[in-house]
Amino acid sequence: MQNNSRFTLSDLAKLAGVSTSTASRALRGNPIIKQQTRERIQALALEHNFSLNAAASRLRTQRTHVIAVILNLTEHTEQSINDPFLLKVVGDLNQALNERNYELLLSNSFMAKDDWTQYFIKSSRADGLIVVGQAKSDTKMIAAAEAGAPIVVWGDPHASAKYTVVGSENRLGAKQATEHLIKLGHTRPVFLGDLEHAEMGERYKGYCDALAAHNIPLDDSLVMSTDLTYQAGYDCINQSVKTNGLNFDGIFACSDMVALGAMKALKERYVNIPVDVAIIGFDDIPMAEMSHPALSSIKQNTKLAAEIMVTELLRQLNGEPGQSHAVGIELKIRHSSDPTRT
């Protein structure tokens, strides 16, 4: 028998012929792992006197040390986990959870069905829920909170919600973005986004705030509803120019991917960016700085937000009430809106 002080989880996983994460879940009794596999790994752990006390403690407390991260996607959207901003949020959440010795179980609102509490918590798949996006409906989030599930949502932190919300200053960021365009002389900026989406609706309000602050009347023809994808941004601007000509001189897009799609549509028509049309997005994904021209954007501090979300969820797991938080934003000016910038 090996000395317990030298026998690690990696050794156990290698001996069982599984990954370290599978071995870890098996010791915790997680039902994601087949019962036969769980029993075999637990028997090997017993044989080598490995972490028996820790495993027993987890069983007593009924903790899996797994947190389910749910991407709350809307129906009929083309947005997916491939979205660079969602990938960034998930990556930051994974790091924040790992630092607290928790694992991340990634899912989405379609896989999780309607009863998130039953699917994740009562089935012992996870200890708590972090939901990315309020989307167009928060019915499932309300139901989970009312059922007593520990839950934190990335969304609009100023919304009146029955659950803990962490999110950026969406309205303020949108106002700063639109005012940036106006101050550079672009007084007919387009709004590109989905008004029914909770966070995007706040960004629309910020867009309207900026117009009102500069006594510019709202032109409904410049408010264009679109899905949150590159292709949707491209199609929307392409169709608008084809139908109405170039009747705008700026674009505030509710996400960088939408902005980059709009930029492609204009470049194909040889529109001078930013002289004829200035463009600014929201999120400041790495691709924004690498695009040509480099895309101005509103930076969201997803790393800080992830740390706050995890902290608030663990507070709930310890029986404390959660608190909502608003995370600051930063205007990043680049060449797509200001020709003096690189």
mmCIF file of C-alpha atoms in Angstrom:
data_model
loop_
_atom_site.group_PDB
_atom_site.id
_atom_site.type_symbol
_atom_site.label_atom_id
_atom_site.label_comp_id
_atom_site.label_asym_id
_atom_site.label_seq_id
_atom_site.Cartn_x
_atom_site.Cartn_y
_atom_site.Cartn_z
ATOM 1 C CA MET A 1 0.000 0.000 0.000
ATOM 2 C CA GLN A 2 1.344 3.445 -0.893
ATOM 3 C CA ASN A 3 2.037 6.068 1.741
ATOM 4 C CA ASN A 4 -1.072 8.287 1.921
ATOM 5 C CA SER A 5 1.016 11.457 2.096
ATOM 6 C CA ARG A 6 2.431 10.685 -1.340
ATOM 7 C CA PHE A 7 -0.644 9.196 -2.981
ATOM 8 C CA THR A 8 -2.390 12.015 -4.851
ATOM 9 C CA LEU A 9 -5.661 12.450 -6.723
ATOM 10 C CA SER A 10 -3.635 12.199 -9.927
ATOM 11 C CA ASP A 11 -2.275 8.828 -8.771
ATOM 12 C CA LEU A 12 -5.784 7.607 -8.014
ATOM 13 C CA ALA A 13 -7.061 8.767 -11.423
ATOM 14 C CA LYS A 14 -4.166 7.082 -13.215
ATOM 15 C CA LEU A 15 -4.755 3.862 -11.297
ATOM 16 C CA ALA A 16 -8.468 3.949 -12.162
ATOM 17 C CA GLY A 17 -7.819 4.908 -15.792
ATOM 18 C CA VAL A 18 -9.899 8.080 -15.624
ATOM 19 C CA SER A 19 -9.299 11.845 -15.580
ATOM 20 C CA THR A 20 -8.613 13.657 -12.313
ATOM 21 C CA SER A 21 -11.947 15.488 -12.567
ATOM 22 C CA THR A 22 -13.792 12.150 -12.945
ATOM 23 C CA ALA A 23 -11.956 10.728 -9.933
ATOM 24 C CA SER A 24 -12.804 13.847 -7.925
ATOM 25 C CA ARG A 25 -16.488 13.694 -8.829
ATOM 26 C CA ALA A 26 -16.624 9.964 -8.063
ATOM 27 C CA LEU A 27 -15.272 10.552 -4.552
ATOM 28 C CA ARG A 28 -17.937 13.200 -4.040
ATOM 29 C CA GLY A 29 -20.698 10.830 -5.093
ATOM 30 C CA ASN A 30 -21.653 13.013 -8.041
ATOM 31 C CA PRO A 31 -24.406 11.264 -10.100
ATOM 32 C CA ILE A 32 -22.863 12.520 -13.338
ATOM 33 C CA ILE A 33 -20.417 9.621 -12.918
ATOM 34 C CA LYS A 34 -21.873 6.136 -13.418
ATOM 35 C CA GLN A 35 -22.509 4.256 -10.189
ATOM 36 C CA GLN A 36 -20.217 1.373 -11.188
ATOM 37 C CA THR A 37 -17.367 3.820 -11.861
ATOM 38 C CA ARG A 38 -18.021 5.698 -8.609
ATOM 39 C CA GLU A 39 -17.910 2.491 -6.577
ATOM 40 C CA ARG A 40 -14.711 1.292 -8.275
ATOM 41 C CA ILE A 41 -12.892 4.595 -7.661
ATOM 42 C CA GLN A 42 -14.139 4.834 -4.086
ATOM 43 C CA ALA A 43 -12.901 1.297 -3.469
ATOM 44 C CA LEU A 44 -9.459 2.214 -4.812
ATOM 45 C CA ALA A 45 -9.429 5.301 -2.603
ATOM 46 C CA LEU A 46 -10.301 3.149 0.395
ATOM 47 C CA GLU A 47 -7.568 0.661 -0.486
ATOM 48 C CA HIS A 48 -4.980 3.461 -0.563
ATOM 49 C CA ASN A 49 -6.477 5.382 2.361
ATOM 50 C CA PHE A 50 -6.899 8.449 0.155
ATOM 51 C CA SER A 51 -9.062 11.383 1.244
ATOM 52 C CA LEU A 52 -11.600 9.189 2.984
ATOM 53 C CA ASN A 53 -12.315 11.811 5.600
ATOM 54 C CA ALA A 54 -12.769 14.558 2.991
ATOM 55 C CA ALA A 55 -15.046 12.369 0.892
ATOM 56 C CA ALA A 56 -17.097 11.381 3.927
ATOM 57 C CA SER A 57 -17.407 15.032 4.921
ATOM 58 C CA ARG A 58 -18.768 15.949 1.505
ATOM 59 C CA LEU A 59 -21.312 13.169 1.708
ATOM 60 C CA ARG A 60 -22.406 14.307 5.175
ATOM 61 C CA THR A 61 -22.827 17.912 4.051
ATOM 62 C CA GLN A 62 -24.339 16.848 0.721
ATOM 63 C CA ARG A 63 -21.947 19.167 -1.112
ATOM 64 C CA THR A 64 -20.638 18.321 -4.585
ATOM 65 C CA HIS A 65 -18.237 21.279 -4.801
ATOM 66 C CA VAL A 66 -19.561 21.786 -8.327
ATOM 67 C CA ILE A 67 -21.261 24.970 -9.541
ATOM 68 C CA ALA A 68 -23.491 24.890 -12.619
ATOM 69 C CA VAL A 69 -22.895 27.801 -15.002
ATOM 70 C CA ILE A 70 -25.938 28.169 -17.255
ATOM 71 C CA LEU A 71 -25.786 30.156 -20.476
ATOM 72 C CA ASN A 72 -29.268 31.634 -20.669
ATOM 73 C CA LEU A 73 -29.773 31.755 -24.426
ATOM 74 C CA THR A 74 -32.982 33.021 -25.974
ATOM 75 C CA GLU A 75 -35.075 31.001 -28.388
ATOM 76 C CA HIS A 76 -34.405 31.494 -32.098
ATOM 77 C CA THR A 77 -30.984 33.047 -31.414
ATOM 78 C CA GLU A 78 -27.841 32.111 -33.285
ATOM 79 C CA GLN A 79 -25.718 33.183 -30.320
ATOM 80 C CA SER A 80 -23.859 30.264 -28.722
ATOM 81 C CA ILE A 81 -20.914 29.311 -26.537
ATOM 82 C CA ASN A 82 -18.712 30.251 -29.508
ATOM 83 C CA ASP A 83 -19.443 33.920 -28.774
ATOM 84 C CA PRO A 84 -16.100 35.415 -27.639
ATOM 85 C CA PHE A 85 -17.694 37.434 -24.839
ATOM 86 C CA LEU A 86 -19.483 34.402 -23.398
ATOM 87 C CA LEU A 87 -16.237 32.433 -23.603
ATOM 88 C CA LYS A 88 -14.493 35.198 -21.652
ATOM 89 C CA VAL A 89 -17.172 35.201 -18.934
ATOM 90 C CA VAL A 90 -17.078 31.405 -18.622
ATOM 91 C CA GLY A 91 -13.267 31.416 -18.487
ATOM 92 C CA ASP A 92 -13.209 34.040 -15.737
ATOM 93 C CA LEU A 93 -15.878 32.162 -13.775
ATOM 94 C CA ASN A 94 -13.923 28.923 -14.077
ATOM 95 C CA GLN A 95 -10.802 30.578 -12.684
ATOM 96 C CA ALA A 96 -12.707 32.210 -9.826
ATOM 97 C CA LEU A 97 -14.386 28.906 -8.916
ATOM 98 C CA ASN A 98 -11.161 26.894 -9.107
ATOM 99 C CA GLU A 99 -9.491 29.354 -6.738
ATOM 100 C CA ARG A 100 -12.225 28.480 -4.208
ATOM 101 C CA ASN A 101 -11.797 24.714 -4.857
ATOM 102 C CA TYR A 102 -15.000 24.413 -6.861
ATOM 103 C CA GLU A 103 -15.478 22.874 -10.291
ATOM 104 C CA LEU A 104 -17.556 24.359 -13.102
ATOM 105 C CA LEU A 105 -20.322 22.411 -14.818
ATOM 106 C CA LEU A 106 -21.217 24.216 -18.057
ATOM 107 C CA SER A 107 -24.761 23.957 -19.369
ATOM 108 C CA ASN A 108 -27.356 26.083 -21.144
ATOM 109 C CA SER A 109 -30.989 27.008 -20.705
ATOM 110 C CA PHE A 110 -32.109 24.479 -23.329
ATOM 111 C CA MET A 111 -30.331 21.502 -21.730
ATOM 112 C CA ALA A 112 -31.464 22.490 -18.214
ATOM 113 C CA LYS A 113 -35.162 22.271 -19.179
ATOM 114 C CA ASP A 114 -37.640 24.240 -17.040
ATOM 115 C CA ASP A 115 -36.903 23.214 -13.447
ATOM 116 C CA TRP A 116 -33.310 24.228 -12.764
ATOM 117 C CA THR A 117 -33.571 23.433 -9.057
ATOM 118 C CA GLN A 118 -34.615 19.848 -9.718
ATOM 119 C CA TYR A 119 -32.196 19.340 -12.610
ATOM 120 C CA PHE A 120 -29.079 20.668 -10.861
ATOM 121 C CA ILE A 121 -29.559 21.010 -7.093
ATOM 122 C CA LYS A 122 -31.929 18.239 -6.011
ATOM 123 C CA SER A 123 -30.224 15.738 -8.313
ATOM 124 C CA SER A 124 -26.872 16.631 -6.684
ATOM 125 C CA ARG A 125 -25.336 17.691 -9.969
ATOM 126 C CA ALA A 126 -24.305 21.008 -8.408
ATOM 127 C CA ASP A 127 -24.426 23.023 -5.196
ATOM 128 C CA GLY A 128 -25.492 26.300 -6.793
ATOM 129 C CA LEU A 129 -26.258 28.135 -10.022
ATOM 130 C CA ILE A 130 -24.561 30.991 -11.854
ATOM 131 C CA VAL A 131 -26.665 32.147 -14.789
ATOM 132 C CA VAL A 132 -25.058 34.166 -17.584
ATOM 133 C CA GLY A 133 -27.659 36.566 -18.974
ATOM 134 C CA GLN A 134 -31.214 37.503 -18.017
ATOM 135 C CA ALA A 135 -32.119 37.369 -21.721
ATOM 136 C CA LYS A 136 -35.775 38.107 -22.524
ATOM 137 C CA SER A 137 -37.328 36.227 -19.612
ATOM 138 C CA ASP A 138 -36.270 35.502 -16.050
ATOM 139 C CA THR A 139 -39.109 33.086 -15.245
ATOM 140 C CA LYS A 140 -36.771 30.128 -14.655
ATOM 141 C CA MET A 141 -34.460 32.218 -12.485
ATOM 142 C CA ILE A 142 -37.357 33.412 -10.327
ATOM 143 C CA ALA A 143 -38.599 29.828 -9.963
ATOM 144 C CA ALA A 144 -35.126 28.629 -8.912
ATOM 145 C CA ALA A 145 -34.762 31.432 -6.356
ATOM 146 C CA GLU A 146 -38.233 30.825 -4.928
ATOM 147 C CA ALA A 147 -37.417 27.107 -4.617
ATOM 148 C CA GLY A 148 -34.433 28.022 -2.463
ATOM 149 C CA ALA A 149 -31.652 27.345 -4.949
ATOM 150 C CA PRO A 150 -28.467 29.362 -4.384
ATOM 151 C CA ILE A 151 -28.362 31.499 -7.538
ATOM 152 C CA VAL A 152 -26.465 34.488 -8.916
ATOM 153 C CA VAL A 153 -27.220 36.015 -12.313
ATOM 154 C CA TRP A 154 -25.049 38.041 -14.683
ATOM 155 C CA GLY A 155 -27.446 40.706 -15.932
ATOM 156 C CA ASP A 156 -28.857 44.140 -15.173
ATOM 157 C CA PRO A 157 -27.793 44.951 -11.589
ATOM 158 C CA HIS A 158 -30.337 47.774 -11.287
ATOM 159 C CA ALA A 159 -33.338 45.616 -12.133
ATOM 160 C CA SER A 160 -35.836 44.750 -9.411
ATOM 161 C CA ALA A 161 -35.210 41.007 -9.110
ATOM 162 C CA LYS A 162 -35.963 38.187 -6.676
ATOM 163 C CA TYR A 163 -32.415 36.883 -7.053
ATOM 164 C CA THR A 164 -28.888 38.251 -6.779
ATOM 165 C CA VAL A 165 -27.676 40.084 -9.897
ATOM 166 C CA VAL A 166 -24.138 41.129 -10.804
ATOM 167 C CA GLY A 167 -23.565 43.118 -13.968
ATOM 168 C CA SER A 168 -22.061 46.129 -15.680
ATOM 169 C CA GLU A 169 -23.325 49.705 -15.750
ATOM 170 C CA ASN A 170 -25.069 49.050 -19.067
ATOM 171 C CA ARG A 171 -27.037 52.279 -19.278
ATOM 172 C CA LEU A 172 -24.074 54.466 -18.344
ATOM 173 C CA GLY A 173 -21.776 52.643 -20.758
ATOM 174 C CA ALA A 174 -24.218 53.072 -23.629
ATOM 175 C CA LYS A 175 -24.629 56.749 -22.839
ATOM 176 C CA GLN A 176 -20.853 57.257 -22.849
ATOM 177 C CA ALA A 177 -20.518 55.378 -26.144
ATOM 178 C CA THR A 178 -23.249 57.384 -27.880
ATOM 179 C CA GLU A 179 -22.000 60.711 -26.494
ATOM 180 C CA HIS A 180 -18.540 59.831 -27.791
ATOM 181 C CA LEU A 181 -19.976 59.571 -31.317
ATOM 182 C CA ILE A 182 -22.002 62.779 -30.960
ATOM 183 C CA LYS A 183 -19.055 64.820 -29.667
ATOM 184 C CA LEU A 184 -17.075 63.771 -32.735
ATOM 185 C CA GLY A 185 -19.834 65.214 -34.946
ATOM 186 C CA HIS A 186 -21.850 62.067 -35.669
ATOM 187 C CA THR A 187 -25.369 63.223 -34.834
ATOM 188 C CA ARG A 188 -27.338 60.435 -36.556
ATOM 189 C CA PRO A 189 -26.092 57.328 -34.780
ATOM 190 C CA VAL A 190 -27.801 53.976 -35.262
ATOM 191 C CA PHE A 191 -28.653 51.764 -32.288
ATOM 192 C CA LEU A 192 -28.084 48.077 -33.091
ATOM 193 C CA GLY A 193 -29.458 45.641 -30.517
ATOM 194 C CA ASP A 194 -32.352 43.628 -29.140
ATOM 195 C CA LEU A 195 -34.659 45.881 -27.101
ATOM 196 C CA GLU A 196 -36.431 42.902 -25.480
ATOM 197 C CA HIS A 197 -33.189 41.627 -23.968
ATOM 198 C CA ALA A 198 -32.785 42.899 -20.365
ATOM 199 C CA GLU A 199 -29.215 44.195 -20.641
ATOM 200 C CA MET A 200 -29.623 45.471 -24.197
ATOM 201 C CA GLY A 201 -32.774 47.301 -23.158
ATOM 202 C CA GLU A 202 -30.698 49.204 -20.595
ATOM 203 C CA ARG A 203 -28.165 50.047 -23.306
ATOM 204 C CA TYR A 204 -30.984 51.414 -25.455
ATOM 205 C CA LYS A 205 -31.988 53.675 -22.562
ATOM 206 C CA GLY A 206 -28.401 54.932 -22.368
ATOM 207 C CA TYR A 207 -28.454 55.634 -26.110
ATOM 208 C CA CYS A 208 -31.667 57.665 -25.641
ATOM 209 C CA ASP A 209 -30.146 59.484 -22.650
ATOM 210 C CA ALA A 210 -27.244 60.668 -24.794
ATOM 211 C CA LEU A 211 -29.510 61.899 -27.600
ATOM 212 C CA ALA A 212 -31.683 63.797 -25.126
ATOM 213 C CA ALA A 213 -28.645 65.338 -23.407
ATOM 214 C CA HIS A 214 -27.592 66.825 -26.759
ATOM 215 C CA ASN A 215 -31.124 67.807 -27.873
ATOM 216 C CA ILE A 216 -31.125 65.294 -30.719
ATOM 217 C CA PRO A 217 -34.605 63.900 -31.436
ATOM 218 C CA LEU A 218 -34.968 60.128 -31.421
ATOM 219 C CA ASP A 219 -35.376 58.786 -34.960
ATOM 220 C CA ASP A 220 -37.086 55.395 -34.827
ATOM 221 C CA SER A 221 -35.716 54.522 -38.255
ATOM 222 C CA LEU A 222 -32.224 54.474 -36.716
ATOM 223 C CA VAL A 223 -33.208 51.981 -33.999
ATOM 224 C CA MET A 224 -32.566 48.566 -35.530
ATOM 225 C CA SER A 225 -33.447 45.339 -33.742
ATOM 226 C CA THR A 226 -30.990 42.523 -34.301
ATOM 227 C CA ASP A 227 -29.743 39.252 -32.850
ATOM 228 C CA LEU A 228 -26.465 39.353 -30.912
ATOM 229 C CA THR A 229 -24.233 37.879 -33.605
ATOM 230 C CA TYR A 230 -21.706 38.970 -36.219
ATOM 231 C CA GLN A 231 -23.950 37.791 -39.064
ATOM 232 C CA ALA A 232 -26.970 39.635 -37.679
ATOM 233 C CA GLY A 233 -25.035 42.911 -37.501
ATOM 234 C CA TYR A 234 -23.819 42.428 -41.055
ATOM 235 C CA ASP A 235 -27.276 41.575 -42.428
ATOM 236 C CA CYS A 236 -29.007 44.423 -40.610
ATOM 237 C CA ILE A 237 -26.702 47.190 -41.870
ATOM 238 C CA ASN A 238 -26.481 45.669 -45.331
ATOM 239 C CA GLN A 239 -30.273 45.649 -45.660
ATOM 240 C CA SER A 240 -30.616 49.142 -44.193
ATOM 241 C CA VAL A 241 -28.178 50.695 -46.657
ATOM 242 C CA LYS A 242 -29.733 48.785 -49.536
ATOM 243 C CA THR A 243 -33.212 50.072 -48.597
ATOM 244 C CA ASN A 244 -32.567 53.589 -47.270
ATOM 245 C CA GLY A 245 -29.093 54.484 -48.426
ATOM 246 C CA LEU A 246 -26.477 55.774 -46.004
ATOM 247 C CA ASN A 247 -28.899 57.790 -43.842
ATOM 248 C CA PHE A 248 -26.769 57.549 -40.681
ATOM 249 C CA ASP A 249 -23.270 58.683 -39.715
ATOM 250 C CA GLY A 250 -22.565 56.535 -36.655
ATOM 251 C CA ILE A 251 -23.322 53.151 -35.129
ATOM 252 C CA PHE A 252 -23.588 52.169 -31.491
ATOM 253 C CA ALA A 253 -23.805 48.385 -31.411
ATOM 254 C CA CYS A 254 -24.888 46.564 -28.259
ATOM 255 C CA SER A 255 -22.034 44.064 -28.621
ATOM 256 C CA ASP A 256 -18.667 43.957 -30.333
ATOM 257 C CA MET A 257 -19.666 41.016 -32.522
ATOM 258 C CA VAL A 258 -22.655 42.967 -33.857
ATOM 259 C CA ALA A 259 -20.380 45.996 -34.398
ATOM 260 C CA LEU A 260 -17.819 43.923 -36.316
ATOM 261 C CA GLY A 261 -20.560 42.529 -38.565
ATOM 262 C CA ALA A 262 -21.807 46.057 -39.261
ATOM 263 C CA MET A 263 -18.264 47.178 -40.005
ATOM 264 C CA LYS A 264 -17.856 44.415 -42.594
ATOM 265 C CA ALA A 265 -21.080 45.454 -44.353
ATOM 266 C CA LEU A 266 -19.860 49.069 -44.631
ATOM 267 C CA LYS A 267 -16.338 48.139 -45.732
ATOM 268 C CA GLU A 268 -17.782 46.065 -48.575
ATOM 269 C CA ARG A 269 -19.508 49.255 -49.770
ATOM 270 C CA TYR A 270 -16.273 51.248 -49.437
ATOM 271 C CA VAL A 271 -17.710 53.467 -46.704
ATOM 272 C CA ASN A 272 -14.948 55.381 -44.939
ATOM 273 C CA ILE A 273 -14.749 54.317 -41.281
ATOM 274 C CA PRO A 274 -14.700 56.472 -39.155
ATOM 275 C CA VAL A 275 -14.947 59.609 -41.349
ATOM 276 C CA ASP A 276 -18.298 58.788 -42.970
ATOM 277 C CA VAL A 277 -19.584 56.391 -40.313
ATOM 278 C CA ALA A 278 -18.052 56.009 -36.851
ATOM 279 C CA ILE A 279 -18.602 52.715 -35.003
ATOM 280 C CA ILE A 280 -18.429 51.719 -31.358
ATOM 281 C CA GLY A 281 -19.315 48.409 -29.722
ATOM 282 C CA PHE A 282 -19.798 47.030 -26.228
ATOM 283 C CA ASP A 283 -17.761 44.313 -24.379
ATOM 284 C CA ASP A 284 -14.194 45.046 -25.569
ATOM 285 C CA ILE A 285 -13.417 41.485 -26.586
ATOM 286 C CA PRO A 286 -9.787 40.825 -27.677
ATOM 287 C CA MET A 287 -10.922 40.818 -31.318
ATOM 288 C CA ALA A 288 -11.910 44.493 -31.005
ATOM 289 C CA GLU A 289 -8.331 45.664 -30.733
ATOM 290 C CA MET A 290 -7.188 43.364 -33.546
ATOM 291 C CA SER A 291 -9.853 44.336 -36.090
ATOM 292 C CA HIS A 292 -9.164 46.760 -38.946
ATOM 293 C CA PRO A 293 -9.867 49.452 -38.104
ATOM 294 C CA ALA A 294 -9.480 48.732 -34.397
ATOM 295 C CA LEU A 295 -12.929 48.845 -32.785
ATOM 296 C CA SER A 296 -13.834 51.369 -30.104
ATOM 297 C CA SER A 297 -15.790 49.704 -27.338
ATOM 298 C CA ILE A 298 -17.115 49.768 -23.788
ATOM 299 C CA LYS A 299 -14.997 47.446 -21.666
ATOM 300 C CA GLN A 300 -16.748 45.171 -19.179
ATOM 301 C CA ASN A 301 -14.628 43.956 -16.265
ATOM 302 C CA THR A 302 -15.622 40.289 -16.449
ATOM 303 C CA LYS A 303 -12.770 39.133 -14.208
ATOM 304 C CA LEU A 304 -13.941 41.292 -11.309
ATOM 305 C CA ALA A 305 -17.568 40.409 -12.015
ATOM 306 C CA ALA A 306 -16.748 36.682 -11.934
ATOM 307 C CA GLU A 307 -15.019 37.029 -8.568
ATOM 308 C CA ILE A 308 -18.023 38.892 -7.153
ATOM 309 C CA MET A 309 -20.494 36.342 -8.536
ATOM 310 C CA VAL A 310 -18.616 33.448 -6.962
ATOM 311 C CA THR A 311 -18.295 35.281 -3.648
ATOM 312 C CA GLU A 312 -22.017 36.040 -3.574
ATOM 313 C CA LEU A 313 -22.929 32.457 -4.437
ATOM 314 C CA LEU A 314 -20.721 31.068 -1.669
ATOM 315 C CA ARG A 315 -22.355 33.503 0.755
ATOM 316 C CA GLN A 316 -25.694 31.938 -0.113
ATOM 317 C CA LEU A 317 -24.282 28.433 0.303
ATOM 318 C CA ASN A 318 -23.261 29.477 3.813
ATOM 319 C CA GLY A 319 -26.788 30.620 4.593
ATOM 320 C CA GLU A 320 -26.207 34.357 4.093
ATOM 321 C CA PRO A 321 -28.365 36.570 1.835
ATOM 322 C CA GLY A 322 -26.885 37.566 -1.509
ATOM 323 C CA GLN A 323 -26.339 41.168 -2.582
ATOM 324 C CA SER A 324 -26.511 42.593 -6.101
ATOM 325 C CA HIS A 325 -23.529 44.536 -7.455
ATOM 326 C CA ALA A 326 -22.903 46.941 -10.346
ATOM 327 C CA VAL A 327 -19.459 46.695 -11.938
ATOM 328 C CA GLY A 328 -17.895 49.768 -13.549
ATOM 329 C CA ILE A 329 -17.222 50.132 -17.284
ATOM 330 C CA GLU A 330 -14.489 51.861 -19.303
ATOM 331 C CA LEU A 331 -14.642 53.652 -22.644
ATOM 332 C CA LYS A 332 -11.909 52.341 -24.974
ATOM 333 C CA ILE A 333 -11.430 54.714 -27.925
ATOM 334 C CA ARG A 334 -9.853 53.326 -31.085
ATOM 335 C CA HIS A 335 -9.713 54.139 -34.802
ATOM 336 C CA SER A 336 -13.241 52.919 -35.709
ATOM 337 C CA SER A 337 -14.670 56.059 -34.097
ATOM 338 C CA ASP A 338 -11.742 58.452 -33.852
ATOM 339 C CA PRO A 339 -9.333 58.849 -36.812
ATOM 340 C CA THR A 340 -6.619 60.226 -34.514
ATOM 341 C CA ARG A 341 -6.424 56.890 -32.660
ATOM 342 C CA THR A 342 -4.739 53.683 -33.758
#
